[in-house]
Coordinates of C-alpha atoms in Angstrom, one line a residue:
M9 CA -57.9 10.0 51.1
K10 CA -60.0 13.2 51.3
R11 CA -57.8 14.4 54.1
G12 CA -54.6 13.9 52.1
I13 CA -56.0 15.5 49.0
A14 CA -57.3 18.5 50.9
T15 CA -54.0 18.9 52.7
W16 CA -52.0 18.6 49.5
L17 CA -54.2 21.3 47.9
L18 CA -53.6 23.5 51.0
G19 CA -49.9 22.9 50.6
M20 CA -50.0 24.0 46.9
A21 CA -51.9 27.1 47.9
V22 CA -49.3 27.8 50.6
L23 CA -46.6 27.3 47.9
A24 CA -48.2 29.9 45.7
L25 CA -48.5 32.4 48.5
Q26 CA -44.9 31.7 49.6
G27 CA -43.8 32.3 46.0
A28 CA -45.6 35.7 46.1
L29 CA -44.1 36.5 49.5
T30 CA -40.5 35.9 48.2
R31 CA -41.1 38.5 45.5
V32 CA -41.6 41.1 48.3
L33 CA -39.2 39.9 51.0
P34 CA -35.6 38.8 50.7
F35 CA -35.0 35.0 51.1
A36 CA -33.7 35.4 54.6
L37 CA -36.8 37.1 55.9
A38 CA -39.4 34.9 54.2
P39 CA -40.4 31.9 56.2
D40 CA -40.4 28.5 54.4
V41 CA -44.0 27.7 55.4
L42 CA -44.0 24.5 53.3
L43 CA -41.0 23.1 55.2
L44 CA -42.6 24.1 58.5
G45 CA -45.8 22.3 57.3
V46 CA -43.8 19.1 56.7
V47 CA -42.4 19.4 60.2
A48 CA -46.0 19.9 61.5
L49 CA -47.2 16.9 59.4
G50 CA -44.5 14.8 61.1
L51 CA -46.0 15.8 64.5
H52 CA -49.7 15.6 63.7
W53 CA -50.3 13.3 60.8
Q54 CA -52.0 9.9 61.6
G55 CA -50.8 7.1 59.4
R56 CA -47.2 7.1 58.3
T57 CA -47.7 5.6 54.9
A58 CA -50.2 8.1 53.8
G59 CA -48.1 10.9 55.3
L60 CA -45.1 9.7 53.3
W61 CA -47.1 9.9 50.1
L62 CA -48.4 13.3 51.0
V63 CA -45.0 14.7 51.8
A64 CA -43.5 13.3 48.6
A65 CA -46.3 14.8 46.6
L66 CA -45.7 18.2 48.3
G67 CA -42.0 17.9 47.5
F68 CA -42.6 17.1 43.8
G69 CA -44.9 20.1 43.7
V70 CA -42.1 22.3 45.0
D71 CA -39.7 20.7 42.6
A72 CA -42.0 21.4 39.6
V73 CA -42.3 25.1 40.3
S74 CA -38.9 25.9 41.8
G75 CA -36.5 24.8 39.1
S76 CA -34.5 22.7 41.5
L77 CA -33.4 19.1 40.7
F78 CA -36.6 17.0 40.2
G79 CA -37.1 14.9 43.3
Q80 CA -34.7 16.9 45.5
H81 CA -37.4 18.5 47.7
A82 CA -39.4 15.3 47.7
L83 CA -36.4 13.5 49.1
L84 CA -35.6 16.2 51.6
Y85 CA -39.2 16.5 52.8
L86 CA -39.4 12.7 53.3
V87 CA -36.3 12.8 55.5
V88 CA -37.7 15.8 57.5
F89 CA -41.0 14.1 57.9
V90 CA -39.5 10.8 59.1
V91 CA -37.0 12.4 61.4
T92 CA -39.7 14.6 62.9
A93 CA -42.1 11.7 63.5
K94 CA -39.3 9.6 65.1
L95 CA -38.0 12.4 67.4
S96 CA -41.3 14.1 68.3
R97 CA -41.8 12.0 71.4
P98 CA -38.3 11.8 72.9
L99 CA -37.6 15.5 72.3
Y100 CA -41.2 16.6 73.1
L101 CA -41.4 18.7 69.9
R102 CA -45.0 19.9 70.7
G103 CA -43.5 22.4 73.1
S104 CA -42.9 25.8 71.4
V105 CA -39.2 26.3 72.3
A106 CA -38.2 22.7 71.3
L107 CA -40.2 23.0 68.1
A108 CA -38.7 26.3 67.2
L109 CA -35.2 25.0 67.7
F110 CA -35.9 21.8 65.8
A111 CA -37.4 23.8 62.9
A112 CA -34.4 26.1 62.8
L113 CA -32.0 23.1 62.7
A114 CA -34.2 21.3 60.1
T115 CA -34.0 24.5 58.0
V116 CA -30.2 24.6 58.1
L117 CA -29.8 20.8 57.5
T118 CA -32.3 20.8 54.6
A119 CA -30.6 23.7 52.9
G120 CA -27.2 22.2 53.4
L121 CA -28.3 18.9 52.0
A122 CA -30.0 20.6 49.1
A123 CA -26.8 22.6 48.3
T124 CA -24.7 19.4 48.6
L125 CA -27.0 17.5 46.3
T126 CA -26.9 20.3 43.7
V127 CA -23.1 20.5 43.8
L128 CA -22.7 16.7 43.5
L129 CA -25.2 16.1 40.8
T130 CA -24.7 19.2 38.6
G131 CA -21.1 20.3 39.3
A132 CA -22.2 23.7 40.3
P133 CA -20.0 25.6 42.8
F134 CA -21.0 25.5 46.5
P135 CA -22.7 28.7 47.6
A136 CA -20.6 31.6 48.9
W137 CA -20.1 32.2 52.7
A138 CA -22.6 35.1 52.6
W139 CA -25.3 32.4 51.9
G140 CA -24.6 31.0 55.4
I141 CA -25.5 34.4 57.0
D142 CA -28.8 34.5 55.0
L143 CA -29.4 30.9 56.0
A144 CA -28.9 31.6 59.7
I145 CA -31.4 34.5 59.5
H146 CA -33.8 32.3 57.5
A147 CA -33.5 29.5 60.1
A148 CA -34.3 31.9 62.9
I149 CA -37.4 33.2 61.1
N150 CA -38.5 29.6 60.5
G151 CA -38.0 28.9 64.2
V152 CA -40.3 31.8 65.1
F153 CA -43.0 30.7 62.8
A154 CA -42.9 27.0 63.5
P155 CA -45.2 26.8 66.5
G156 CA -47.9 28.8 64.7
V157 CA -47.7 26.7 61.6
S158 CA -47.9 23.6 63.7
A159 CA -50.9 24.8 65.6
G160 CA -52.6 25.9 62.4
L161 CA -52.0 22.5 60.8
A162 CA -53.3 20.7 63.9
L163 CA -56.5 22.8 63.7
W164 CA -56.8 22.1 59.9
L165 CA -56.4 18.3 60.4
G166 CA -58.9 18.4 63.3
W167 CA -61.4 20.3 61.1
L168 CA -61.0 17.8 58.3
A169 CA -61.6 14.9 60.8
G170 CA -64.7 16.6 62.0
D171 CA -63.4 17.7 65.4
E172 CA -64.2 21.2 66.6
V173 CA -60.8 21.3 68.3
A174 CA -57.5 19.6 67.3
S175 CA -57.3 15.9 67.8
N176 CA -55.1 16.1 70.9
R177 CA -57.7 17.6 73.3
P178 CA -57.8 16.2 76.8
V179 CA -60.0 13.3 77.6
P180 CA -62.5 13.8 80.4
L181 CA -61.9 11.4 83.3
E182 CA -64.6 10.4 85.7
S183 CA -64.0 10.1 89.4
R184 CA -66.1 8.1 91.9
S185 CA -68.2 11.1 92.8
G186 CA -68.9 12.1 89.1
A187 CA -67.1 13.8 86.3
A188 CA -63.8 15.4 87.2

């Protein structure tokens, strides 16, 4: 419980910093650190039920401050979390290149789904084609930042668990002649 609340508070602090960052940088150049955090949670969070609650709470937090449809980010973050958790082993998403590509693809799909939901539920027009160029740049920026965000979140979760290093450190094996 403590780990979930502390991670949610970290997410809300990141959301505030991200909001300040988007005042300085254009959308395309500002990484979506919260989306990258959800991808990292899918990789590193232990306990899927608690992870689902945490990701939904993060999504509702984004919905409350962003002016988007209430529940939209919560739904999208839940999908990203589940897909990341399910594909992390077969695609080996802990590797930097695979994680960067996955995060870029998740960015494009999440934005496309968000735009589609907005169009279907509000009747608003679909974004212009120039939005696609900004989205491609934004996805590339997210891909660059994804390995760092993932490593940082792994350290955060390890620190909350009381480990000095992230929870996936190697286990020492003993040989017949002593420690290896």
